[in-house]
Amino acid sequence: MNLLEAIQKRRSTRAFKPTPIDQELLDTIFTQAQFAPSNCNTQPWHVSVVSGKMRDELEKRMIADIMGGKAPNMSFKPGDQGLKDEFRKRQIDCAIALYDSVGVKYEEKDKRQALMLKNWQFFGAPHGAFITMPKDFGEVNAIDVGIYVQTLMLLMTANGIGCCPQGALAQFAEPVHELLDIPEGHAILMGMSFGYPEAEAPINNYDVGRDAMLNAVDFYS
Ligand SMILES: Cc1cc2nc3c(=O)[nH]c(=O)nc-3n(C[C@H](O)[C@H](O)[C@H](O)COP(=O)(O)O)c2cc1C
């Protein structure tokens, strides 16, 4: 698969086959992702990949926290508070496209919540990842992590693996810190679910589209 194909083929995947990915392939992909650039080569990312019993236990503990009424407790301030104008519109359009793909109407609050809950069930994926960086780092370092994550997602796509980047997986951090050896001083920036996609699932087959290039880019000479 060439680069353009990988860029165009990558889509957030939210339905997975249960088949786990071979460790050898995971080693290759995560080794290649290390080539991502970063400010002064600081490489601020750390990834904790969970599979098998650990994945299941984390799902159980995060869902228990949510169902027990715990409020989200994020180390890094969410960037989507108080979205306005075209940003709010895109956020709403994106949610509606997701509901539509599985026939859920906005008024069906229970179904919407069940769909939301799937975030912490790793959307049924056999693998999850928690991506952290030092807690006292800021936006500049988060850029590095973002570049790393896109590099990782394109490598996954090129290897037939689907993934969903998830801010939601940063929201209930306690069990993650309890069960995993997250490096000292690190906090969770985001997470990801990944595995082989259920190619035909409607939730994997809708397109949220993008704004026209010239609305995002100006050329000067
Ligand atoms: C940093 C980041 C956080 C995201 N968080 C979530 C999330 O918590 N749950 C979810 O279902 N999708 C999440 N997404 C996926 C976006 O909704 C998706 O990338 C966007 O709608 C564009 O669709 P596409 O990835 O299929 O091109 C996230 C994406 C990014 C880049």
CSV table of C-alpha atoms and ligand atoms in Angstrom, one decimal:
chain,number,residue,atom,x,y,z
A,1,MET,CA,0.0,0.0,0.0
A,2,ASN,CA,1.5,3.4,-0.9
A,3,LEU,CA,1.3,6.4,1.4
A,4,LEU,CA,-1.7,8.1,-0.3
A,5,GLU,CA,-3.7,4.8,-0.2
A,6,ALA,CA,-2.9,4.5,3.6
A,7,ILE,CA,-3.9,8.1,4.2
A,8,GLN,CA,-7.2,7.7,2.3
A,9,LYS,CA,-8.0,4.2,3.6
A,10,ARG,CA,-7.5,5.0,7.3
A,11,ARG,CA,-10.8,5.5,9.0
A,12,SER,CA,-11.7,5.3,12.6
A,13,THR,CA,-12.7,1.7,13.1
A,14,ARG,CA,-15.3,0.8,15.7
A,15,ALA,CA,-16.1,-2.8,15.1
A,16,PHE,CA,-13.4,-5.5,15.2
A,17,LYS,CA,-12.8,-9.2,14.7
A,18,PRO,CA,-11.7,-10.9,18.0
A,19,THR,CA,-8.5,-12.3,16.4
A,20,PRO,CA,-5.5,-10.9,18.1
A,21,ILE,CA,-2.6,-9.5,16.1
A,22,ASP,CA,0.7,-11.5,16.2
A,23,GLN,CA,3.2,-10.1,18.7
A,24,GLU,CA,5.9,-10.1,15.9
A,25,LEU,CA,3.7,-7.8,13.7
A,26,LEU,CA,3.1,-5.5,16.7
A,27,ASP,CA,6.8,-5.3,17.4
A,28,THR,CA,7.4,-4.4,13.7
A,29,ILE,CA,4.7,-1.7,13.6
A,30,PHE,CA,5.7,-0.1,16.9
A,31,THR,CA,9.4,-0.2,16.0
A,32,GLN,CA,8.6,1.6,12.7
A,33,ALA,CA,6.4,4.2,14.5
A,34,GLN,CA,9.5,5.2,16.5
A,35,PHE,CA,10.7,7.0,13.3
A,36,ALA,CA,8.1,9.8,14.0
A,37,PRO,CA,9.8,13.2,14.3
A,38,SER,CA,9.6,15.3,17.5
A,39,ASN,CA,10.7,18.6,18.8
A,40,CYS,CA,14.5,18.3,19.4
A,41,ASN,CA,14.0,14.5,19.1
A,42,THR,CA,12.5,14.5,22.6
A,43,GLN,CA,10.1,11.6,21.8
A,44,PRO,CA,7.8,12.4,24.7
A,45,TRP,CA,5.3,9.5,24.0
A,46,HIS,CA,5.0,6.3,25.9
A,47,VAL,CA,2.5,3.6,24.9
A,48,SER,CA,1.0,0.9,27.1
A,49,VAL,CA,-0.6,-1.8,24.9
A,50,VAL,CA,-3.1,-4.0,26.5
A,51,SER,CA,-4.4,-7.4,25.2
A,52,GLY,CA,-5.9,-10.6,26.7
A,53,LYS,CA,-6.7,-10.6,30.4
A,54,MET,CA,-5.2,-7.2,31.0
A,55,ARG,CA,-7.4,-5.6,28.3
A,56,ASP,CA,-10.5,-7.4,29.8
A,57,GLU,CA,-9.7,-6.3,33.3
A,58,LEU,CA,-9.3,-2.7,32.3
A,59,GLU,CA,-12.6,-2.7,30.4
A,60,LYS,CA,-14.3,-4.2,33.5
A,61,ARG,CA,-12.7,-1.6,35.8
A,62,MET,CA,-13.4,1.5,33.6
A,63,ILE,CA,-17.0,0.4,33.0
A,64,ALA,CA,-17.5,-0.2,36.7
A,65,ASP,CA,-16.2,3.4,37.4
A,66,ILE,CA,-18.6,4.9,34.8
A,67,MET,CA,-21.6,2.8,35.9
A,68,GLY,CA,-20.8,3.7,39.5
A,69,GLY,CA,-21.2,7.3,38.7
A,70,LYS,CA,-17.6,8.4,38.8
A,71,ALA,CA,-17.0,11.7,37.0
A,72,PRO,CA,-14.3,11.8,34.2
A,73,ASN,CA,-11.0,12.7,35.7
A,74,MET,CA,-8.5,13.8,33.0
A,75,SER,CA,-4.9,14.8,33.6
A,76,PHE,CA,-4.8,17.0,30.5
A,77,LYS,CA,-7.5,19.6,30.0
A,78,PRO,CA,-9.9,18.5,27.2
A,79,GLY,CA,-9.5,20.6,24.1
A,80,ASP,CA,-13.2,20.4,23.1
A,81,GLN,CA,-14.8,22.5,25.9
A,82,GLY,CA,-17.0,25.2,24.7
A,83,LEU,CA,-16.7,24.5,20.9
A,84,LYS,CA,-18.3,27.2,18.8
A,85,ASP,CA,-19.2,28.0,15.2
A,86,GLU,CA,-17.8,25.7,12.6
A,87,PHE,CA,-16.0,23.6,15.2
A,88,ARG,CA,-19.2,22.9,17.1
A,89,LYS,CA,-21.0,22.1,13.8
A,90,ARG,CA,-18.4,19.6,12.8
A,91,GLN,CA,-18.5,18.0,16.3
A,92,ILE,CA,-22.3,17.6,16.0
A,93,ASP,CA,-22.2,16.4,12.4
A,94,CYS,CA,-19.6,13.8,13.4
A,95,ALA,CA,-21.7,12.5,16.2
A,96,ILE,CA,-24.9,12.4,14.1
A,97,ALA,CA,-23.0,10.5,11.3
A,98,LEU,CA,-21.9,7.9,13.9
A,99,TYR,CA,-25.5,7.5,15.2
A,100,ASP,CA,-26.9,7.3,11.7
A,101,SER,CA,-24.5,4.6,10.6
A,102,VAL,CA,-26.1,2.3,13.2
A,103,GLY,CA,-29.7,3.6,13.0
A,104,VAL,CA,-29.7,5.5,16.3
A,105,LYS,CA,-31.7,8.7,16.4
A,106,TYR,CA,-30.6,11.6,18.5
A,107,GLU,CA,-33.8,11.3,20.7
A,108,GLU,CA,-32.8,7.7,21.7
A,109,LYS,CA,-30.7,8.7,24.6
A,110,ASP,CA,-30.2,5.1,26.0
A,111,LYS,CA,-28.9,3.9,22.6
A,112,ARG,CA,-26.6,6.9,22.3
A,113,GLN,CA,-25.2,6.2,25.8
A,114,ALA,CA,-24.7,2.5,24.9
A,115,LEU,CA,-22.8,3.6,21.9
A,116,MET,CA,-20.7,6.0,23.9
A,117,LEU,CA,-20.0,3.2,26.5
A,118,LYS,CA,-18.4,1.1,23.7
A,119,ASN,CA,-15.4,3.5,23.9
A,120,TRP,CA,-14.4,1.9,27.2
A,121,GLN,CA,-15.1,-1.6,25.9
A,122,PHE,CA,-12.4,-0.9,23.3
A,123,PHE,CA,-15.2,-1.2,20.7
A,124,GLY,CA,-14.8,-4.9,21.0
A,125,ALA,CA,-11.1,-4.7,19.8
A,126,PRO,CA,-8.7,-7.3,21.1
A,127,HIS,CA,-6.1,-4.6,21.8
A,128,GLY,CA,-6.1,-1.2,23.4
A,129,ALA,CA,-3.4,1.4,23.9
A,130,PHE,CA,-2.9,4.2,26.4
A,131,ILE,CA,-0.7,6.9,25.1
A,132,THR,CA,1.0,9.1,27.7
A,133,MET,CA,3.5,11.9,28.0
A,134,PRO,CA,5.0,13.7,31.0
A,135,LYS,CA,2.2,15.4,33.0
A,136,ASP,CA,4.0,18.8,33.0
A,137,PHE,CA,4.5,18.9,29.2
A,138,GLY,CA,2.2,21.1,27.1
A,139,GLU,CA,0.9,21.8,23.6
A,140,VAL,CA,4.3,21.6,21.8
A,141,ASN,CA,5.0,18.2,23.1
A,142,ALA,CA,1.4,17.1,22.4
A,143,ILE,CA,2.1,17.9,18.7
A,144,ASP,CA,4.9,15.3,18.9
A,145,VAL,CA,2.6,12.7,20.3
A,146,GLY,CA,-0.1,13.5,17.6
A,147,ILE,CA,2.5,13.0,14.9
A,148,TYR,CA,3.5,9.8,16.5
A,149,VAL,CA,-0.1,8.6,16.7
A,150,GLN,CA,-0.8,9.4,13.0
A,151,THR,CA,2.4,7.6,12.0
A,152,LEU,CA,1.3,4.6,14.0
A,153,MET,CA,-2.2,4.7,12.5
A,154,LEU,CA,-0.9,4.8,9.0
A,155,LEU,CA,1.4,1.8,9.7
A,156,MET,CA,-1.6,-0.1,11.1
A,157,THR,CA,-3.7,0.7,8.0
A,158,ALA,CA,-0.9,-0.4,5.7
A,159,ASN,CA,-0.8,-3.7,7.6
A,160,GLY,CA,-4.6,-4.3,7.4
A,161,ILE,CA,-5.2,-3.2,11.0
A,162,GLY,CA,-8.0,-0.9,12.0
A,163,CYS,CA,-7.9,1.5,14.9
A,164,CYS,CA,-9.8,4.2,16.6
A,165,PRO,CA,-8.0,7.1,18.3
A,166,GLN,CA,-9.9,7.9,21.5
A,167,GLY,CA,-9.8,10.9,23.8
A,168,ALA,CA,-12.4,8.9,25.8
A,169,LEU,CA,-9.7,6.5,27.0
A,170,ALA,CA,-8.0,9.3,28.9
A,171,GLN,CA,-11.1,10.0,31.0
A,172,PHE,CA,-11.1,7.3,33.6
A,173,ALA,CA,-7.4,7.1,34.4
A,174,GLU,CA,-7.4,5.6,37.8
A,175,PRO,CA,-7.6,1.9,36.9
A,176,VAL,CA,-5.1,2.4,34.1
A,177,HIS,CA,-2.5,3.9,36.5
A,178,GLU,CA,-3.3,1.2,39.1
A,179,LEU,CA,-2.9,-1.8,36.7
A,180,LEU,CA,-0.2,-0.6,34.3
A,181,ASP,CA,3.4,0.6,34.9
A,182,ILE,CA,2.8,4.0,33.4
A,183,PRO,CA,6.2,5.8,33.6
A,184,GLU,CA,6.6,8.0,36.6
A,185,GLY,CA,5.2,11.5,36.1
A,186,HIS,CA,3.3,10.6,32.9
A,187,ALA,CA,-0.4,11.2,32.3
A,188,ILE,CA,-2.7,9.8,29.7
A,189,LEU,CA,-3.2,12.0,26.7
A,190,MET,CA,-5.4,9.6,24.7
A,191,GLY,CA,-6.0,6.0,23.9
A,192,MET,CA,-6.7,3.8,21.0
A,193,SER,CA,-8.5,0.5,20.2
A,194,PHE,CA,-7.1,-1.6,17.5
A,195,GLY,CA,-7.4,-5.0,15.7
A,196,TYR,CA,-8.5,-6.5,12.5
A,197,PRO,CA,-11.7,-4.6,11.3
A,198,GLU,CA,-15.1,-6.0,10.7
A,199,ALA,CA,-14.9,-4.7,7.2
A,200,GLU,CA,-18.7,-4.9,6.4
A,201,ALA,CA,-20.0,-3.4,9.7
A,202,PRO,CA,-22.0,-0.2,9.0
A,203,ILE,CA,-20.2,1.6,11.8
A,204,ASN,CA,-17.0,1.2,9.8
A,205,ASN,CA,-18.5,2.4,6.6
A,206,TYR,CA,-19.5,6.0,6.9
A,207,ASP,CA,-17.6,9.0,5.9
A,208,VAL,CA,-17.5,12.3,7.9
A,209,GLY,CA,-15.8,14.1,5.0
A,210,ARG,CA,-13.5,17.1,5.3
A,211,ASP,CA,-13.7,20.8,4.5
A,212,ALA,CA,-12.4,22.0,1.2
A,213,MET,CA,-8.6,22.4,1.1
A,214,LEU,CA,-8.8,26.1,0.3
A,215,ASN,CA,-10.8,26.8,3.5
A,216,ALA,CA,-7.8,25.4,5.5
A,217,VAL,CA,-4.9,26.6,3.4
A,218,ASP,CA,-3.8,29.9,1.9
A,219,PHE,CA,-1.0,30.2,-0.6
A,220,TYR,CA,1.1,33.4,-0.9
A,221,SER,CA,3.8,34.3,-3.3
B,1,LIG,C1,-7.3,12.9,19.3
B,1,LIG,C2,-8.5,12.2,18.8
B,1,LIG,C3,-9.5,11.7,19.8
B,1,LIG,C4,-10.6,11.0,19.4
B,1,LIG,N1,-11.5,10.6,20.3
B,1,LIG,C5,-12.5,9.7,20.0
B,1,LIG,C6,-13.3,9.1,21.0
B,1,LIG,O1,-13.1,9.3,22.2
B,1,LIG,N2,-14.2,8.2,20.5
B,1,LIG,C7,-14.5,8.0,19.2
B,1,LIG,O2,-15.4,7.2,18.9
B,1,LIG,N3,-13.7,8.6,18.2
B,1,LIG,C8,-12.7,9.5,18.6
B,1,LIG,N4,-11.9,10.0,17.6
B,1,LIG,C9,-12.2,9.8,16.2
B,1,LIG,C10,-12.7,11.0,15.5
B,1,LIG,O3,-14.1,11.1,15.7
B,1,LIG,C11,-12.5,10.8,13.9
B,1,LIG,O4,-11.1,10.8,13.7
B,1,LIG,C12,-13.1,11.9,13.1
B,1,LIG,O5,-14.5,11.8,13.2
B,1,LIG,C13,-12.7,11.7,11.6
B,1,LIG,O6,-13.1,10.4,11.2
B,1,LIG,P1,-12.1,9.4,10.6
B,1,LIG,O7,-11.1,9.1,11.6
B,1,LIG,O8,-12.9,8.2,10.2
B,1,LIG,O9,-11.5,10.0,9.4
B,1,LIG,C14,-10.8,10.8,18.0
B,1,LIG,C15,-9.9,11.2,17.0
B,1,LIG,C16,-8.8,11.9,17.5
B,1,LIG,C17,-7.7,12.3,16.4
